[in-house]
Short mmCIF file of C-alpha atoms in Angstrom, two decimals:
data_model
loop_
_atom_site.label_atom_id
_atom_site.label_comp_id
_atom_site.label_asym_id
_atom_site.label_seq_id
_atom_site.Cartn_x
_atom_site.Cartn_y
_atom_site.Cartn_z
CA UNK U 1 -57.49 33.82 81.75
CA UNK U 2 -58.55 30.73 79.80
CA UNK U 3 -59.46 27.75 81.98
CA UNK U 4 -58.65 24.71 79.83
CA UNK U 5 -55.61 23.67 77.80
CA UNK U 6 -57.63 23.76 74.58
CA UNK U 7 -58.78 27.31 75.37
CA UNK U 8 -55.17 28.36 75.96
CA UNK U 9 -53.96 26.81 72.71
CA UNK U 10 -56.76 28.45 70.73
CA UNK U 11 -55.81 31.81 72.23
CA UNK U 12 -52.11 31.38 71.52
CA UNK U 13 -52.74 30.38 67.91
CA UNK U 14 -54.42 33.70 67.12
CA UNK U 15 -52.77 36.18 69.48
CA UNK U 16 -49.28 36.80 68.07
CA UNK U 17 -48.86 38.51 64.72
CA UNK U 18 -46.90 35.64 63.13
CA UNK U 19 -46.46 31.93 63.79
CA UNK U 20 -42.65 32.00 63.47
CA UNK U 21 -40.89 35.00 64.99
CA UNK U 22 -37.21 34.24 65.56
CA UNK U 23 -35.28 36.26 68.13
CA UNK U 24 -34.58 36.03 71.84
CA UNK U 25 -35.26 39.55 73.10
CA UNK U 26 -38.96 39.21 73.99
CA UNK U 27 -38.90 35.70 75.43
CA UNK U 28 -35.61 36.44 77.24
CA UNK U 29 -37.27 39.31 79.07
CA UNK U 30 -40.29 37.22 80.04
CA UNK U 31 -37.98 34.41 81.18
CA UNK U 32 -36.12 36.92 83.37
CA UNK U 33 -39.41 38.10 84.87
CA UNK U 34 -40.28 34.46 85.61
CA UNK U 35 -37.04 34.05 87.57
CA UNK U 36 -35.19 32.20 84.78
CA UNK U 37 -36.53 28.71 85.59
CA UNK U 38 -34.08 25.93 84.69
CA UNK U 39 -35.55 22.61 83.51
CA UNK U 40 -32.86 20.52 85.23
CA UNK U 41 -29.41 20.53 86.80
CA UNK U 42 -27.84 19.35 83.53
CA UNK U 43 -29.22 20.03 80.09
CA UNK U 44 -28.79 18.48 76.65
CA UNK U 45 -29.87 20.77 73.80
CA UNK U 46 -30.48 19.01 70.47
CA UNK U 47 -30.48 20.86 67.14
CA UNK U 48 -30.22 19.69 63.52
CA UNK U 49 -32.31 19.18 60.41
CA UNK U 50 -33.35 15.54 60.76
CA UNK U 51 -33.09 13.00 63.56
CA UNK U 52 -33.64 15.37 66.49
CA UNK U 53 -36.70 13.58 67.84
CA UNK U 54 -35.09 10.15 67.54
CA UNK U 55 -31.95 11.36 69.28
CA UNK U 56 -33.97 12.94 72.10
CA UNK U 57 -35.99 9.73 72.53
CA UNK U 58 -32.84 7.62 72.69
CA UNK U 59 -31.17 9.92 75.20
CA UNK U 60 -34.28 9.75 77.38
CA UNK U 61 -34.42 5.96 77.20
CA UNK U 62 -30.79 5.68 78.24
CA UNK U 63 -31.12 8.18 81.10
CA UNK U 64 -34.12 6.34 82.47
CA UNK U 65 -32.38 2.97 82.32
CA UNK U 66 -29.44 4.42 84.23
CA UNK U 67 -31.79 5.48 87.01
CA UNK U 68 -31.80 9.23 86.43
CA UNK U 69 -34.87 11.42 86.67
CA UNK U 70 -35.27 13.17 83.33
CA UNK U 71 -37.63 15.35 81.36
CA UNK U 72 -37.86 16.39 77.73
CA UNK U 73 -39.28 19.05 75.45
CA UNK U 74 -39.91 18.37 71.76
CA UNK U 75 -41.89 20.02 68.98
CA UNK U 76 -44.20 19.74 67.20
CA UNK U 77 -46.62 17.13 68.50
CA UNK U 78 -48.61 14.58 66.48
CA UNK U 79 -51.89 13.99 68.32
CA UNK U 80 -51.85 15.98 71.59
CA UNK U 81 -49.99 19.10 72.69
CA UNK U 82 -49.11 17.30 75.94
CA UNK U 83 -46.64 15.13 73.98
CA UNK U 84 -44.28 18.10 73.85
CA UNK U 85 -43.43 18.12 77.56
CA UNK U 86 -42.63 14.81 79.24
CA UNK U 87 -41.31 13.69 82.60
CA UNK U 88 -39.82 10.19 82.75
CA UNK U 89 -41.52 9.41 79.44
CA UNK U 90 -45.00 10.48 80.56
CA UNK U 91 -46.74 13.40 78.86
CA UNK U 92 -47.56 16.44 80.98
CA UNK U 93 -51.13 16.69 82.23
CA UNK U 94 -53.52 19.39 81.08
CA UNK U 95 -53.56 20.81 84.61
CA UNK U 96 -49.77 21.07 84.84
CA UNK U 97 -49.56 22.79 81.45
CA UNK U 98 -52.34 25.23 82.32
CA UNK U 99 -50.58 26.12 85.59
CA UNK U 100 -47.37 26.89 83.70
CA UNK U 101 -49.22 28.82 80.98
CA UNK U 102 -50.74 30.98 83.70
CA UNK U 103 -47.31 31.73 85.16
CA UNK U 104 -45.99 32.76 81.74
CA UNK U 105 -49.05 34.94 81.19
CA UNK U 106 -48.63 36.67 84.54
CA UNK U 107 -44.96 37.39 83.88
CA UNK U 108 -45.22 38.59 80.29
CA UNK U 109 -47.30 41.73 80.92
CA UNK U 110 -47.71 43.43 77.54
CA UNK U 111 -44.87 41.53 75.84
CA UNK U 112 -46.19 39.55 72.87
CA UNK U 113 -44.98 35.96 72.50
CA UNK U 114 -45.45 33.53 69.64
CA UNK U 115 -47.21 30.19 70.17
CA UNK U 116 -43.84 28.44 70.25
CA UNK U 117 -42.16 30.96 72.55
CA UNK U 118 -45.03 30.87 75.04
CA UNK U 119 -45.07 27.07 75.05
CA UNK U 120 -41.30 26.87 75.44
CA UNK U 121 -41.26 29.12 78.49
CA UNK U 122 -44.14 27.08 79.93
CA UNK U 123 -42.05 23.94 79.38
CA UNK U 124 -39.11 25.51 81.22
CA UNK U 125 -41.42 26.32 84.12
CA UNK U 126 -43.11 22.92 84.24
CA UNK U 127 -39.88 20.94 84.09
CA UNK U 128 -38.21 23.20 86.67
CA UNK U 129 -40.80 22.05 89.22
CA UNK U 130 -40.01 18.34 88.80
CA UNK U 131 -36.57 18.10 90.48
CA UNK U 132 -34.90 16.55 87.45
CA UNK U 133 -31.34 15.33 87.06
CA UNK U 134 -31.36 15.93 83.30
CA UNK U 135 -33.47 17.69 80.68
CA UNK U 136 -33.28 16.89 76.98
CA UNK U 137 -34.48 19.93 75.04
CA UNK U 138 -35.11 19.95 71.29
CA UNK U 139 -34.58 23.10 69.26
CA UNK U 140 -37.69 23.99 67.28
CA UNK U 141 -36.15 25.91 64.36
CA UNK U 142 -32.52 26.71 63.70
CA UNK U 143 -30.72 27.14 66.98
CA UNK U 144 -29.12 30.54 67.56
CA UNK U 145 -32.42 32.46 67.71
CA UNK U 146 -34.67 29.66 68.95
CA UNK U 147 -36.32 30.17 72.36
CA UNK U 148 -34.83 26.90 73.67
CA UNK U 149 -31.41 28.51 73.22
CA UNK U 150 -32.08 30.72 76.22
CA UNK U 151 -30.76 27.71 78.12
CA UNK U 152 -27.03 27.04 78.39
CA UNK U 153 -26.47 23.53 77.13
CA UNK U 154 -24.15 21.40 79.21
CA UNK U 155 -23.86 19.25 76.07
CA UNK U 156 -24.87 20.50 72.62
CA UNK U 157 -25.99 17.88 70.11
CA UNK U 158 -26.28 18.60 66.38
CA UNK U 159 -27.86 15.95 64.19
CA UNK U 160 -27.28 15.83 60.39
CA UNK U 161 -27.73 19.10 58.53
CA UNK U 162 -29.76 19.46 55.34
CA UNK U 163 -31.74 22.06 53.44
CA UNK U 164 -34.96 23.03 55.22
CA UNK U 165 -36.58 26.26 56.42
CA UNK U 166 -34.32 28.19 54.04
CA UNK U 167 -36.50 31.30 54.31
CA UNK U 168 -35.40 31.59 57.95
CA UNK U 169 -32.00 29.89 58.09
CA UNK U 170 -30.35 30.60 54.73
CA UNK U 171 -30.09 28.95 51.33
CA UNK U 172 -26.94 26.86 51.87
CA UNK U 173 -25.60 24.37 54.38
CA UNK U 174 -22.98 26.77 55.76
CA UNK U 175 -25.62 29.34 56.67
CA UNK U 176 -27.85 26.69 58.20
CA UNK U 177 -24.89 25.22 60.09
CA UNK U 178 -24.07 28.66 61.52
CA UNK U 179 -27.59 28.89 62.97
CA UNK U 180 -27.44 25.39 64.44
CA UNK U 181 -24.01 26.07 65.95
CA UNK U 182 -25.56 28.85 68.04
CA UNK U 183 -26.47 26.28 70.73
CA UNK U 184 -22.80 25.71 71.64
CA UNK U 185 -21.35 27.16 74.83
CA UNK U 186 -17.69 27.92 75.67
CA UNK U 187 -15.73 24.90 76.80
CA UNK U 188 -18.73 22.57 76.84
CA UNK U 189 -18.91 19.37 74.79
CA UNK U 190 -20.51 19.18 71.37
CA UNK U 191 -21.60 15.97 69.65
CA UNK U 192 -22.18 15.96 65.88
CA UNK U 193 -24.19 13.22 64.14
CA UNK U 194 -22.21 13.25 60.87
CA UNK U 195 -18.52 13.06 59.93
CA UNK U 196 -18.35 16.15 57.72
CA UNK U 197 -20.69 18.84 59.03
CA UNK U 198 -20.65 22.33 57.52
CA UNK U 199 -17.40 24.17 58.22
CA UNK U 200 -19.36 26.85 60.06
CA UNK U 201 -20.10 24.32 62.81
CA UNK U 202 -16.46 23.27 63.16
CA UNK U 203 -15.31 26.89 63.18
CA UNK U 204 -17.78 27.82 65.90
CA UNK U 205 -16.69 24.92 68.09
CA UNK U 206 -13.02 25.88 67.65
CA UNK U 207 -13.70 29.53 68.50
CA UNK U 208 -15.43 28.47 71.74
CA UNK U 209 -12.82 25.86 72.63
CA UNK U 210 -15.71 23.41 72.82
CA UNK U 211 -14.57 19.76 72.70
CA UNK U 212 -16.07 18.11 69.62
CA UNK U 213 -17.05 14.51 68.91
CA UNK U 214 -18.15 13.52 65.38
CA UNK U 215 -19.90 10.39 64.21
CA UNK U 216 -17.58 8.59 61.82
CA UNK U 217 -14.53 10.37 63.22
CA UNK U 218 -14.47 10.22 67.01
CA UNK U 219 -17.14 7.57 67.54
CA UNK U 220 -18.58 4.93 65.24
CA UNK U 221 -21.46 2.51 64.95
CA UNK U 222 -22.11 -0.52 62.78
CA UNK U 223 -24.65 -3.33 62.67
CA UNK U 224 -23.41 -6.54 64.27
CA UNK U 225 -25.14 -9.90 64.82
CA UNK U 226 -28.63 -8.45 64.91
CA UNK U 227 -27.56 -5.58 67.13
CA UNK U 228 -25.09 -2.72 66.84
CA UNK U 229 -21.50 -2.14 67.89
CA UNK U 230 -20.70 1.34 69.25
CA UNK U 231 -17.05 2.39 69.51
CA UNK U 232 -15.52 5.49 71.12
CA UNK U 233 -12.10 6.15 72.63
CA UNK U 234 -11.08 2.53 72.13
CA UNK U 235 -14.08 1.19 74.06
CA UNK U 236 -16.72 -0.97 72.40
CA UNK U 237 -20.34 -1.52 73.40
CA UNK U 238 -22.56 -4.25 72.00
CA UNK U 239 -26.15 -3.03 72.17
CA UNK U 240 -29.53 -3.93 70.67
CA UNK U 241 -30.33 -2.29 67.37
CA UNK U 242 -32.72 0.69 67.59
CA UNK U 243 -36.43 -0.05 67.80
CA UNK U 244 -36.94 2.76 65.28
CA UNK U 245 -36.87 1.53 61.68
CA UNK U 246 -34.28 2.39 59.06
CA UNK U 247 -30.47 2.30 58.84
CA UNK U 248 -30.32 6.03 59.55
CA UNK U 249 -31.45 5.28 63.10
CA UNK U 250 -28.09 3.68 63.86
CA UNK U 251 -26.47 7.09 63.52
CA UNK U 252 -29.12 8.79 65.65
CA UNK U 253 -28.69 6.16 68.38
CA UNK U 254 -24.89 6.47 68.30
CA UNK U 255 -25.15 10.25 68.53
CA UNK U 256 -27.34 9.94 71.61
CA UNK U 257 -24.95 7.45 73.24
CA UNK U 258 -21.95 9.68 72.55
CA UNK U 259 -23.78 12.68 74.01
CA UNK U 260 -24.73 10.72 77.12
CA UNK U 261 -21.09 9.76 77.69
CA UNK U 262 -20.00 13.40 77.58
CA UNK U 263 -21.94 14.14 80.77
CA UNK U 264 -21.96 10.64 82.30
CA UNK U 265 -18.63 9.09 81.27
CA UNK U 266 -19.02 6.27 83.79
CA UNK U 267 -22.01 4.98 81.84
CA UNK U 268 -19.58 3.31 79.43
CA UNK U 269 -19.32 0.48 81.97
CA UNK U 270 -23.11 0.11 82.32
CA UNK U 271 -23.64 -2.05 79.23
CA UNK U 272 -26.63 -3.95 80.66
CA UNK U 273 -28.42 -0.74 81.63
CA UNK U 274 -27.64 0.86 78.27
CA UNK U 275 -28.96 -2.21 76.47
CA UNK U 276 -32.17 -2.03 78.50
CA UNK U 277 -32.42 1.65 77.66
CA UNK U 278 -32.14 0.97 73.93
CA UNK U 279 -34.96 -1.56 74.21
CA UNK U 280 -37.22 1.05 75.84
CA UNK U 281 -36.94 3.68 73.10
CA UNK U 282 -40.25 4.48 71.43
CA UNK U 283 -41.18 7.35 69.15
CA UNK U 284 -44.27 7.70 67.03
CA UNK U 285 -44.20 8.64 63.37
CA UNK U 286 -40.66 7.57 62.43
CA UNK U 287 -41.19 5.08 59.63
CA UNK U 288 -43.71 3.56 62.00
CA UNK U 289 -45.42 0.47 60.69
CA UNK U 290 -49.08 0.67 61.63
CA UNK U 291 -50.58 -2.12 59.49
CA UNK U 292 -49.71 -5.31 57.63
CA UNK U 293 -50.90 -6.76 54.31
CA UNK U 294 -50.85 -4.20 52.89
CA UNK U 295 -48.06 -2.72 54.95
CA UNK U 296 -48.58 0.91 56.01
CA UNK U 297 -45.83 3.19 57.29
CA UNK U 298 -46.26 6.70 58.68
CA UNK U 299 -43.34 9.10 58.80
CA UNK U 300 -43.24 12.77 59.82
CA UNK U 301 -40.33 13.59 57.48
CA UNK U 302 -40.84 16.66 55.31
CA UNK U 303 -37.66 17.44 53.41
CA UNK U 304 -35.42 15.82 50.76
CA UNK U 305 -32.90 14.59 53.32
CA UNK U 306 -35.61 12.72 55.21
CA UNK U 307 -37.06 11.36 51.96
CA UNK U 308 -33.65 9.99 51.00
CA UNK U 309 -33.28 8.17 54.32
CA UNK U 310 -36.79 6.73 54.06
CA UNK U 311 -36.18 5.59 50.49
CA UNK U 312 -33.05 3.72 51.57
CA UNK U 313 -34.91 2.01 54.40
CA UNK U 314 -37.89 1.06 52.24
CA UNK U 315 -35.70 -0.44 49.51
CA UNK U 316 -34.28 -2.83 52.09
CA UNK U 317 -37.71 -3.67 53.50
CA UNK U 318 -39.28 -4.24 50.09
CA UNK U 319 -36.46 -6.54 49.06
CA UNK U 320 -36.48 -8.56 52.28
CA UNK U 321 -40.27 -8.93 52.37
CA UNK U 322 -40.73 -9.20 48.59
CA UNK U 323 -43.31 -6.43 48.50
CA UNK U 324 -44.66 -5.72 45.04
CA UNK U 325 -45.93 -2.15 44.77
CA UNK U 326 -45.43 0.92 46.93
CA UNK U 327 -47.81 3.87 46.96
CA UNK U 328 -47.14 7.25 48.59
CA UNK U 329 -49.75 9.37 50.36
CA UNK U 330 -48.02 12.75 50.34
CA UNK U 331 -49.10 15.85 52.23
CA UNK U 332 -46.61 18.71 52.30
CA UNK U 333 -46.79 22.28 53.51
CA UNK U 334 -46.52 24.86 50.75
CA UNK U 335 -43.06 26.06 51.85
CA UNK U 336 -41.47 22.61 51.46
CA UNK U 337 -39.49 21.44 48.43
CA UNK U 338 -42.04 19.02 46.99
CA UNK U 339 -40.10 18.44 43.79
CA UNK U 340 -36.91 17.41 45.60
CA UNK U 341 -38.87 15.17 47.99
CA UNK U 342 -40.56 13.45 45.05
CA UNK U 343 -37.27 12.98 43.24
CA UNK U 344 -35.86 11.07 46.23
CA UNK U 345 -38.87 8.73 46.44
CA UNK U 346 -40.14 8.48 42.88
CA UNK U 347 -38.16 5.43 41.74
CA UNK U 348 -39.87 3.40 44.48
CA UNK U 349 -43.42 4.53 43.88
CA UNK U 350 -46.11 2.89 41.79
CA UNK U 351 -48.32 5.98 42.24
CA UNK U 352 -48.76 9.15 44.26
CA UNK U 353 -51.81 10.23 46.27
CA UNK U 354 -51.51 14.00 46.78
CA UNK U 355 -53.41 15.20 49.85
CA UNK U 356 -54.38 18.71 50.79
CA UNK U 357 -53.35 20.25 54.11
CA UNK U 358 -55.30 23.09 55.71
CA UNK U 359 -53.94 26.10 57.59
CA UNK U 360 -51.97 29.21 56.60
CA UNK U 361 -48.94 27.16 55.43
CA UNK U 362 -50.99 24.41 53.79
CA UNK U 363 -51.73 23.72 50.15
CA UNK U 364 -54.38 21.82 48.25
CA UNK U 365 -53.85 18.38 46.81
CA UNK U 366 -54.03 19.86 43.32
CA UNK U 367 -51.36 22.46 44.10
CA UNK U 368 -49.10 19.70 45.41
CA UNK U 369 -49.75 17.56 42.34
CA UNK U 370 -48.80 20.44 40.04
CA UNK U 371 -45.44 20.66 41.75
CA UNK U 372 -44.89 16.92 41.45
CA UNK U 373 -45.64 16.97 37.72
CA UNK U 374 -42.28 18.65 37.22
CA UNK U 375 -40.44 15.54 38.43
CA UNK U 376 -38.81 13.48 35.67
CA UNK U 377 -41.02 10.54 34.79
CA UNK U 378 -43.41 10.94 37.73
CA UNK U 379 -45.56 7.96 38.61
CA UNK U 380 -49.32 8.27 38.37
CA UNK U 381 -50.78 11.16 40.34
CA UNK U 382 -54.14 11.29 42.09
CA UNK U 383 -55.51 14.30 43.95
CA UNK U 384 -57.49 14.39 47.20
CA UNK U 385 -58.80 17.07 49.52
CA UNK U 386 -57.60 15.35 52.71
CA UNK U 387 -55.08 12.81 53.95
CA UNK U 388 -57.96 10.63 55.09
CA UNK U 389 -59.38 10.39 51.57
CA UNK U 390 -55.96 9.84 50.02
CA UNK U 391 -55.05 7.07 52.46
CA UNK U 392 -58.37 5.29 51.99
CA UNK U 393 -57.89 5.34 48.21
CA UNK U 394 -54.29 4.09 48.45
CA UNK U 395 -55.37 1.18 50.63
CA UNK U 396 -58.24 0.30 48.32
CA UNK U 397 -55.81 0.21 45.39
CA UNK U 398 -53.29 -2.00 47.24
CA UNK U 399 -53.07 -5.77 47.29
CA UNK U 400 -51.93 -7.64 50.39
CA UNK U 401 -48.36 -7.87 49.11
CA UNK U 402 -48.14 -4.08 48.56
CA UNK U 403 -47.15 -1.19 50.79
CA UNK U 404 -48.29 2.38 51.49
CA UNK U 405 -46.05 5.18 52.77
CA UNK U 406 -47.66 8.23 54.38
CA UNK U 407 -45.14 11.08 54.37
CA UNK U 408 -44.73 14.84 54.40
CA UNK U 409 -45.40 16.51 57.75
CA UNK U 410 -46.55 16.13 61.33
CA UNK U 411 -50.00 17.25 60.17
CA UNK U 412 -50.06 14.49 57.55
CA UNK U 413 -49.02 11.94 60.16
CA UNK U 414 -51.69 13.16 62.59
CA UNK U 415 -54.48 12.69 60.05
CA UNK U 416 -53.12 9.29 58.99
CA UNK U 417 -52.93 8.00 62.57
CA UNK U 418 -56.51 9.08 63.18
CA UNK U 419 -57.65 7.36 60.00
CA UNK U 420 -55.91 4.11 60.89
CA UNK U 421 -57.14 4.16 64.48
CA UNK U 422 -60.72 4.72 63.37
CA UNK U 423 -60.43 1.68 61.12
CA UNK U 424 -61.11 3.75 58.02
#
């Protein structure tokens, strides 16, 4: 067996025949052979198109402030694989991950697992050894056929639904909603982060007699005096606004609070603890401001829905700070809808810096630029081999009163963080 985490990850990247291989049969059998490890006594499972990571981070912050021992599993990571599995907000060690990888390897025999499936079962194993009160588990892709869905959610959380991964989930919101709704369990609560989700989600909840709470219907949130007011079942909470930037984060925070109250209803009276929990929430790569004058933001968003939310947030920031020009360093995987992303952001942008991404799903900067040239009235386009080169050029072209947005994928964010931390 490999000895180091890096050796394991290199092996897993090349061993399975495809990177994405939806279906539960293979990993279900390996999980059975492992003894079906459970990450915690009570489990939140979070699915959706956008906002999953922010919702997971908020749930974790609140659980910690209430004194519970919690763990989480999220994908993908930005800088280190260890980010995916956390206990009380601390990333798993290399040694702990290697131990769990070895247990998965011993159990699987000749059953082939994808990189994601193998890592998910390792996360189950690692968290199951921590004596946790709660686990907050993020679905990687879809829901119904995702390896995380081996677990029975005590509370299912579905963040806003948009078009993404259509080659796996379907070409319309109803099909995508059907896949996300697969995380629901009979009679167990479901929290939805939008008022009008696809009908397929509502129908699935009704068929399972699963009690449903919807943002904008059964619970609400609004900004108030520099903070936010959360309302549900006639009870109001005054809490700090999210640390994560953008008005869309109000909805993600409210969704997390509503989910928390489904399993810990008494927390409604713990306003001080909940306020402290909100103050503790941190999550890298969500419209994260990493520099000033010129301002630089890094965001892992990669679809039109995310681009729309970022555009709304940046319009407010530019107006309040009187920023002059905004440039976009864009790096998108080839299977993403570059044209629709550009259409959401284009009215804000002075120019585009198209960066190439490597790997089997990547594309060159020139290929990305060709797709952007189909946008109506596109701003100036420049082409670069890497995110590093594109970001350096955007910063060189920017005055102190300008801004730079780095957007398009976790890979894009990873390269941008490294560039900024190395001081260019």
